[in-house]
CSV table of C-alpha atoms in Angstrom, one decimal:
chain,number,residue,atom,x,y,z
T,114,MET,CA,0.0,0.0,0.0
T,115,THR,CA,1.5,3.3,-1.0
T,116,GLU,CA,0.7,6.8,0.4
T,117,SER,CA,0.8,10.2,-1.2
T,118,HIS,CA,2.6,13.1,0.7
T,119,ARG,CA,2.6,16.8,-0.1
T,120,PRO,CA,5.6,19.1,0.9
T,121,SER,CA,4.7,21.5,3.7
T,122,GLY,CA,3.7,25.0,2.5
T,123,GLU,CA,2.8,23.9,-1.1
T,124,TYR,CA,-0.6,25.0,-2.3
T,125,ALA,CA,-2.9,22.2,-3.4
T,126,SER,CA,-4.8,24.2,-6.0
T,127,PRO,CA,-5.5,28.0,-6.8
T,128,VAL,CA,-8.2,29.7,-4.7
T,129,GLN,CA,-10.8,32.2,-6.0
T,130,VAL,CA,-10.6,35.5,-4.1
T,131,ASN,CA,-13.6,38.0,-3.7
T,132,PRO,CA,-12.6,41.3,-5.3
T,133,GLU,CA,-14.3,43.3,-2.5
T,134,TRP,CA,-11.9,42.0,0.0
T,135,PRO,CA,-8.5,43.7,0.5
T,136,PRO,CA,-5.8,42.4,-1.8
T,137,PRO,CA,-3.9,39.4,-0.4
T,138,PRO,CA,-0.5,40.0,1.0
T,139,ALA,CA,2.5,39.6,-1.2
T,140,TYR,CA,3.4,36.0,-2.1
T,141,ALA,CA,6.0,34.5,0.1
T,142,PRO,CA,7.7,31.4,-1.2
T,143,PRO,CA,7.2,28.3,0.9
T,144,GLN,CA,9.8,27.7,3.5
T,145,GLN,CA,12.1,24.8,2.9
T,146,PRO,CA,12.2,22.1,5.6
T,147,PRO,CA,15.3,22.5,7.8
T,148,GLN,CA,18.2,20.6,6.5
T,149,GLU,CA,19.8,18.0,8.7
T,150,PRO,CA,23.3,18.9,10.0
T,151,GLN,CA,26.1,17.6,7.7
T,152,GLU,CA,28.7,15.2,9.1
T,153,PRO,CA,32.1,16.7,9.2
T,154,LEU,CA,34.4,15.6,6.3
T,155,GLY,CA,36.3,12.4,7.0
T,156,GLN,CA,33.5,10.8,9.0
T,157,SER,CA,31.3,8.2,7.4
T,158,ALA,CA,27.7,9.3,7.3
T,159,GLN,CA,25.4,6.9,9.1
T,160,PRO,CA,21.8,6.7,7.9
T,161,ALA,CA,19.4,8.2,10.4
T,162,PRO,CA,17.1,5.7,12.1
T,163,PRO,CA,13.7,5.7,10.6
T,164,ALA,CA,10.9,7.5,12.4
T,165,PRO,CA,8.8,5.1,14.5
T,166,GLN,CA,5.7,5.7,12.4
T,167,ALA,CA,7.6,5.2,9.1
T,168,ALA,CA,9.2,2.1,10.3
T,169,ALA,CA,5.9,0.7,11.4
T,170,ARG,CA,4.4,1.6,8.1
T,171,ARG,CA,7.2,-0.1,6.2
T,172,LYS,CA,6.9,-3.2,8.4
T,173,ARG,CA,3.2,-3.4,7.7
T,174,SER,CA,3.8,-3.0,3.9
T,175,ARG,CA,6.4,-5.9,4.0
T,176,GLY,CA,4.0,-8.2,5.8
T,177,PRO,CA,1.7,-9.0,2.8
T,178,ALA,CA,4.6,-9.4,0.4
T,179,ALA,CA,6.3,-11.9,2.7
T,180,LEU,CA,3.1,-13.8,3.1
T,181,LEU,CA,2.6,-13.9,-0.7
T,182,ALA,CA,6.1,-15.2,-1.1
T,183,ALA,CA,5.6,-17.9,1.4
T,184,VAL,CA,2.3,-18.9,-0.3
T,185,ALA,CA,4.0,-19.0,-3.6
T,186,ILE,CA,6.7,-21.4,-2.3
T,187,VAL,CA,4.1,-23.7,-0.7
T,188,ALA,CA,2.1,-23.7,-4.0
T,189,ALA,CA,5.2,-24.6,-6.0
T,190,ALA,CA,6.0,-27.5,-3.7
T,191,VAL,CA,2.4,-28.8,-3.9
T,192,GLY,CA,2.4,-28.3,-7.6
T,193,GLY,CA,5.6,-30.3,-8.0
T,194,ALA,CA,4.2,-33.1,-5.8
T,195,THR,CA,1.0,-33.2,-7.8
T,196,ALA,CA,2.8,-33.4,-11.1
T,197,TYR,CA,4.9,-36.2,-9.8
T,198,GLY,CA,1.8,-38.1,-8.6
T,199,VAL,CA,0.0,-37.6,-12.0
T,200,GLN,CA,3.1,-38.9,-13.8
T,201,GLU,CA,3.1,-42.0,-11.6
T,202,LEU,CA,-0.6,-42.8,-12.1
T,203,THR,CA,-0.9,-42.2,-15.8
T,204,GLY,CA,2.3,-43.9,-16.9
T,205,ASP,CA,3.3,-42.9,-20.6
T,206,GLY,CA,5.6,-45.8,-21.4
T,207,THR,CA,7.8,-45.2,-18.4
T,208,VAL,CA,8.0,-47.3,-15.2
T,209,ALA,CA,5.9,-45.8,-12.5
T,210,SER,CA,8.4,-45.8,-9.7
T,211,SER,CA,7.9,-44.5,-6.2
T,212,ALA,CA,10.9,-43.1,-4.4
T,213,SER,CA,9.5,-44.1,-1.0
T,214,THR,CA,6.9,-46.4,0.4
T,215,ALA,CA,5.3,-43.2,2.0
T,216,THR,CA,4.0,-42.3,-1.5
T,217,SER,CA,0.4,-43.3,-1.5
T,218,VAL,CA,-1.8,-44.3,-4.5
T,219,VAL,CA,-4.7,-45.2,-2.3
T,220,PRO,CA,-7.5,-42.7,-1.9
T,221,ALA,CA,-7.2,-40.7,1.3
T,222,GLY,CA,-10.5,-42.0,2.6
T,223,GLN,CA,-9.4,-45.6,2.2
T,224,LYS,CA,-5.7,-45.3,3.1
T,225,GLY,CA,-4.4,-48.1,5.2
T,226,THR,CA,-7.2,-50.5,4.4
T,227,VAL,CA,-7.0,-53.8,2.4
T,228,SER,CA,-10.1,-52.8,0.4
T,229,GLY,CA,-8.5,-49.5,-0.5
T,230,VAL,CA,-5.3,-51.2,-1.7
T,231,ALA,CA,-7.2,-53.8,-3.6
T,232,ARG,CA,-9.3,-51.1,-5.4
T,233,ALA,CA,-6.3,-49.0,-6.3
T,234,VAL,CA,-4.0,-51.7,-7.4
T,235,SER,CA,-6.2,-54.5,-8.9
T,236,PRO,CA,-6.4,-52.8,-12.4
T,237,SER,CA,-2.6,-53.2,-12.6
T,238,ILE,CA,-2.5,-57.0,-11.9
T,239,VAL,CA,-3.1,-59.5,-14.8
T,240,GLU,CA,-3.6,-63.2,-15.2
T,241,ILE,CA,-1.1,-65.0,-17.5
T,242,ASN,CA,-1.8,-68.2,-19.4
T,243,ALA,CA,1.3,-69.7,-21.0
T,244,THR,CA,1.2,-72.7,-23.3
T,245,SER,CA,4.1,-74.8,-24.6
T,246,ASN,CA,4.7,-78.3,-26.0
T,247,SER,CA,5.0,-79.6,-22.4
T,248,GLY,CA,1.6,-78.3,-21.3
T,249,SER,CA,0.2,-75.0,-19.9
T,250,SER,CA,0.5,-73.0,-16.7
T,251,THR,CA,-1.3,-70.1,-15.1
T,252,GLY,CA,0.3,-67.3,-13.2
T,253,SER,CA,0.1,-63.6,-12.6
T,254,GLY,CA,1.9,-60.4,-13.6
T,255,VAL,CA,2.2,-56.7,-12.8
T,256,ILE,CA,1.7,-53.9,-15.4
T,257,ILE,CA,4.5,-51.5,-15.2
T,258,THR,CA,3.8,-49.2,-18.2
T,259,SER,CA,0.7,-48.0,-19.8
T,260,ASP,CA,1.5,-49.6,-23.1
T,261,GLY,CA,1.7,-53.1,-21.7
T,262,GLU,CA,5.1,-54.0,-20.2
T,263,ILE,CA,4.5,-56.7,-17.6
T,264,VAL,CA,6.8,-58.1,-15.0
T,265,THR,CA,6.2,-61.8,-13.9
T,266,ASN,CA,8.2,-64.8,-12.8
T,267,ASN,CA,10.5,-66.6,-15.3
T,268,HIS,CA,9.0,-69.9,-14.4
T,269,VAL,CA,5.5,-68.7,-15.4
T,270,VAL,CA,6.4,-68.1,-19.1
T,271,SER,CA,9.6,-70.2,-19.4
T,272,GLY,CA,9.5,-72.2,-22.7
T,273,ALA,CA,6.1,-70.8,-23.7
T,274,SER,CA,5.2,-70.8,-27.3
T,275,SER,CA,2.0,-68.8,-26.7
T,276,ILE,CA,1.0,-66.3,-24.0
T,277,LYS,CA,-2.4,-64.9,-23.3
T,278,VAL,CA,-3.0,-62.2,-20.8
T,279,SER,CA,-6.3,-61.2,-19.2
T,280,THR,CA,-6.6,-57.7,-17.5
T,281,ASP,CA,-8.8,-56.7,-14.6
T,282,ASP,CA,-11.5,-55.3,-17.0
T,283,GLY,CA,-11.9,-58.7,-18.8
T,284,LYS,CA,-9.9,-57.9,-21.9
T,285,THR,CA,-7.5,-60.5,-23.4
T,286,TYR,CA,-4.2,-59.7,-25.1
T,287,SER,CA,-1.5,-61.8,-26.8
T,288,ALA,CA,1.9,-61.2,-25.4
T,289,ARG,CA,5.5,-61.9,-26.3
T,290,ILE,CA,8.6,-62.5,-24.1
T,291,VAL,CA,11.0,-59.5,-24.1
T,292,GLY,CA,13.6,-60.8,-21.7
T,293,THR,CA,14.1,-63.3,-19.0
T,294,ASP,CA,16.5,-63.8,-16.0
T,295,SER,CA,16.3,-67.3,-14.6
T,296,SER,CA,18.9,-66.4,-11.9
T,297,LYS,CA,16.4,-64.0,-10.3
T,298,ASP,CA,13.3,-65.9,-11.6
T,299,LEU,CA,12.1,-62.7,-13.4
T,300,ALA,CA,10.7,-62.1,-16.9
T,301,LEU,CA,9.4,-59.2,-18.8
T,302,ILE,CA,6.6,-59.6,-21.4
T,303,LYS,CA,4.9,-57.1,-23.6
T,304,LEU,CA,1.2,-57.0,-24.7
T,305,GLU,CA,0.4,-56.5,-28.3
T,306,ASN,CA,-1.6,-53.4,-29.3
T,307,ALA,CA,-2.2,-52.3,-25.7
T,308,SER,CA,-2.5,-48.7,-24.5
T,309,GLY,CA,-4.1,-46.7,-21.7
T,310,LEU,CA,-3.4,-49.4,-19.1
T,311,GLN,CA,-2.9,-48.5,-15.4
T,312,ALA,CA,0.7,-49.0,-14.4
T,313,ALA,CA,1.5,-50.0,-10.9
T,314,SER,CA,3.6,-47.9,-8.6
T,315,LEU,CA,6.9,-49.6,-7.8
T,316,GLY,CA,7.9,-48.8,-4.2
T,317,ASP,CA,11.0,-49.3,-2.2
T,318,SER,CA,11.5,-52.8,-0.7
T,319,ASP,CA,14.5,-51.5,1.3
T,320,GLY,CA,12.0,-49.4,3.3
T,321,ILE,CA,9.8,-52.3,4.5
T,322,GLN,CA,10.1,-53.8,8.0
T,323,VAL,CA,9.2,-57.1,9.7
T,324,GLY,CA,5.6,-56.7,10.9
T,325,ASP,CA,4.5,-54.3,8.2
T,326,GLN,CA,1.1,-55.2,6.8
T,327,VAL,CA,1.0,-56.2,3.1
T,328,VAL,CA,-1.6,-57.3,0.5
T,329,ALA,CA,-1.1,-60.0,-2.2
T,330,ILE,CA,-3.1,-59.9,-5.5
T,331,GLY,CA,-2.9,-62.7,-8.1
T,332,SER,CA,-4.8,-65.5,-9.8
T,333,PRO,CA,-4.4,-68.6,-7.6
T,334,GLU,CA,-5.7,-71.7,-9.4
T,335,GLY,CA,-7.0,-69.4,-12.1
T,336,LEU,CA,-9.2,-67.4,-9.7
T,337,THR,CA,-8.5,-64.0,-11.2
T,338,GLY,CA,-8.0,-61.0,-9.0
T,339,THR,CA,-7.8,-62.9,-5.7
T,340,VAL,CA,-6.8,-60.6,-2.7
T,341,THR,CA,-5.2,-61.8,0.5
T,342,SER,CA,-3.4,-60.0,3.3
T,343,GLY,CA,-0.9,-60.6,6.0
T,344,ILE,CA,2.4,-59.1,7.3
T,345,VAL,CA,6.0,-59.2,6.4
T,346,SER,CA,7.3,-62.2,8.4
T,347,ALA,CA,11.0,-62.0,7.6
T,348,LEU,CA,13.5,-60.4,5.2
T,349,ASP,CA,16.4,-61.8,3.2
T,350,ARG,CA,15.3,-65.4,3.2
T,351,ASP,CA,17.3,-67.7,0.8
T,352,VAL,CA,14.8,-69.2,-1.6
T,353,THR,CA,16.0,-71.9,-4.1
T,354,VAL,CA,14.0,-72.5,-7.3
T,355,SER,CA,14.4,-74.6,-10.4
T,356,THR,CA,15.5,-73.0,-13.7
T,357,ASP,CA,14.4,-76.0,-15.8
T,358,GLU,CA,12.0,-74.9,-18.5
T,359,SER,CA,10.0,-78.1,-18.3
T,360,GLN,CA,9.2,-77.3,-14.6
T,361,GLY,CA,7.2,-74.3,-15.6
T,362,GLN,CA,4.5,-76.4,-17.2
T,363,GLN,CA,3.9,-78.9,-14.4
T,364,GLN,CA,1.2,-76.9,-12.8
T,365,GLY,CA,-1.2,-77.7,-15.6
T,366,GLN,CA,-0.4,-81.4,-15.3
T,367,GLY,CA,-1.1,-81.6,-11.5
T,368,GLY,CA,2.5,-81.3,-10.4
T,369,GLY,CA,1.8,-78.2,-8.2
T,370,TRP,CA,4.4,-75.9,-9.8
T,371,PRO,CA,5.7,-73.4,-8.9
T,372,PHE,CA,5.5,-74.1,-5.2
T,373,GLU,CA,6.1,-77.8,-4.8
T,374,TYR,CA,8.6,-78.3,-7.6
T,375,GLY,CA,7.4,-81.8,-8.5
T,376,GLY,CA,6.6,-82.8,-4.9
T,377,ARG,CA,9.8,-81.4,-3.4
T,378,GLN,CA,10.0,-78.4,-1.0
T,379,PHE,CA,10.8,-75.0,-2.5
T,380,ASN,CA,14.0,-74.6,-0.6
T,381,GLY,CA,15.5,-78.0,-1.1
T,382,ASP,CA,16.4,-80.4,-3.9
T,383,THR,CA,14.5,-79.0,-6.9
T,384,GLY,CA,16.4,-80.6,-9.7
T,385,GLY,CA,19.7,-80.4,-11.5
T,386,SER,CA,19.3,-76.7,-12.4
T,387,THR,CA,18.5,-74.3,-9.6
T,388,THR,CA,19.0,-70.7,-8.5
T,389,THR,CA,18.8,-69.0,-5.1
T,390,TYR,CA,17.8,-65.5,-4.3
T,391,LYS,CA,17.0,-63.3,-1.3
T,392,ALA,CA,13.2,-63.0,-0.7
T,393,ILE,CA,10.7,-61.3,1.4
T,394,GLN,CA,8.8,-63.8,3.6
T,395,THR,CA,5.1,-63.1,4.2
T,396,ASP,CA,2.1,-64.9,5.8
T,397,ALA,CA,-0.3,-63.5,3.2
T,398,SER,CA,-1.9,-66.6,1.6
T,399,LEU,CA,-0.2,-67.6,-1.7
T,400,ASN,CA,-1.2,-70.6,-3.8
T,401,PRO,CA,-0.2,-71.9,-7.3
T,402,GLY,CA,-1.1,-69.2,-9.7
T,403,ASN,CA,-0.1,-66.3,-7.4
T,404,SER,CA,3.4,-66.5,-9.0
T,405,GLY,CA,4.3,-63.2,-10.7
T,406,GLY,CA,1.6,-61.3,-8.8
T,407,ALA,CA,2.1,-58.4,-6.5
T,408,LEU,CA,3.0,-58.0,-2.9
T,409,ILE,CA,1.8,-54.5,-1.9
T,410,ASP,CA,2.3,-52.2,1.0
T,411,MET,CA,-0.6,-50.3,2.6
T,412,ASN,CA,0.1,-47.2,0.5
T,413,GLY,CA,-0.6,-49.2,-2.7
T,414,ASN,CA,3.1,-49.5,-3.8
T,415,ILE,CA,4.5,-52.8,-5.1
T,416,VAL,CA,7.2,-54.0,-2.8
T,417,GLY,CA,7.6,-57.6,-4.1
T,418,ILE,CA,6.8,-60.0,-6.9
T,419,ASN,CA,5.3,-63.2,-5.4
T,420,SER,CA,7.3,-66.2,-6.4
T,421,ALA,CA,7.0,-69.2,-4.1
T,422,MET,CA,5.5,-70.8,-1.0
T,423,TYR,CA,6.4,-73.6,1.3
T,424,SER,CA,4.4,-76.8,0.9
T,425,SER,CA,4.7,-80.0,2.8
T,426,SER,CA,2.5,-81.9,0.3
T,427,GLY,CA,4.0,-84.9,-1.5
T,428,GLY,CA,2.9,-84.2,-5.1
T,429,SER,CA,-0.1,-85.1,-7.1
T,430,GLY,CA,-0.8,-88.1,-4.8
T,431,SER,CA,-1.2,-86.0,-1.7
T,432,SER,CA,-4.6,-85.5,0.0
T,433,SER,CA,-6.4,-82.2,-0.6
T,434,SER,CA,-6.0,-81.4,3.1
T,435,ASP,CA,-2.2,-81.0,2.6
T,436,ALA,CA,-2.5,-78.6,-0.3
T,437,GLY,CA,-2.7,-74.8,-0.2
T,438,SER,CA,-1.0,-72.0,1.7
T,439,VAL,CA,0.5,-72.6,5.1
T,440,GLY,CA,1.4,-69.0,5.7
T,441,LEU,CA,5.0,-69.2,4.4
T,442,GLY,CA,5.1,-67.3,1.2
T,443,PHE,CA,8.0,-65.6,-0.6
T,444,ALA,CA,8.4,-62.6,-2.9
T,445,ILE,CA,11.2,-61.1,-4.9
T,446,PRO,CA,12.0,-57.6,-3.6
T,447,VAL,CA,10.9,-54.9,-6.0
T,448,ASN,CA,14.3,-53.2,-5.8
T,449,THR,CA,15.7,-56.4,-7.4
T,450,VAL,CA,13.1,-56.0,-10.1
T,451,LYS,CA,14.0,-52.4,-10.8
T,452,SER,CA,17.7,-53.1,-11.0
T,453,ASP,CA,17.1,-55.9,-13.5
T,454,LEU,CA,14.7,-54.0,-15.8
T,455,PRO,CA,17.4,-52.5,-18.1
T,456,ALA,CA,18.7,-56.0,-18.9
T,457,LEU,CA,15.2,-57.5,-19.3
T,458,ARG,CA,14.3,-54.7,-21.7
T,459,SER,CA,17.4,-55.2,-23.8
T,460,GLY,CA,16.1,-58.7,-24.6
T,461,THR,CA,18.6,-60.6,-22.5
T,462,THR,CA,17.6,-64.2,-22.0
T,463,ASN,CA,19.4,-66.3,-19.4
């Protein structure tokens, strides 16, 4: 707010004078305000302190400007966060990656609930049906780009000659294998003629702790979009799996792959060709068909790719009471997935 001041003695405007009155006295120039005494030469002139009223006036005038500056800074920060959030949710051919598990893709009103996580993330989870000369298998996958890049387990698509993928909205796509990494039990596939898909937000598996609540989504036994929940039971568990291509098709023939490995326990003698990796242990219910699906934190970020579970059953001859989850499931940490993506995208197959 600015103010207008008029020098003392200066006339604001001419005044009409009645001619019957005596003539006005001779004009006297306005007196100049007294000048402040000058500092003697050789001494530095110090500015005079502002008058109390002027200082208060300036202080008041700076208040709104400072407030506006603060509001502008906050708005810029919020705007940056909003843009970041939109980029994550919309995808555009890039991996939707969350820098922290604190980033939430679950609506505020449902944050921290299993139903909120399921509603937010289910559109990013798919069912995969792979067929080869050895048979067929069913697994799950996670959409990581809007144009149809999907992460799954290597054993779900290993040796497949045909891959069909069903999305949450009931659409079916053909897919091809882009790259595989049997040492980490990971694979990247790509849907044909897909666009506008909802990419999942990849979180930070280094940020999870034992006891954290998690949600698993997949297609156990072909039951598309099944949601289970539990906690992180342990970290850095050594899990050994088979890398034989023929093992990937045993599920369709009653062998119980990928969790029993032909009747043998997941972390034991699984055949002549095996690999071991560090996994997240969870008690969220996992069953055959959950492989390649998502392990999700309560903010809706993917923290792991479900890959195996413990089973004490003895193969196809076991009773039904021995089958199913016993609360010992395992997932590949999502940070392992993110570090492996460049190699998978390059078409590496090993």
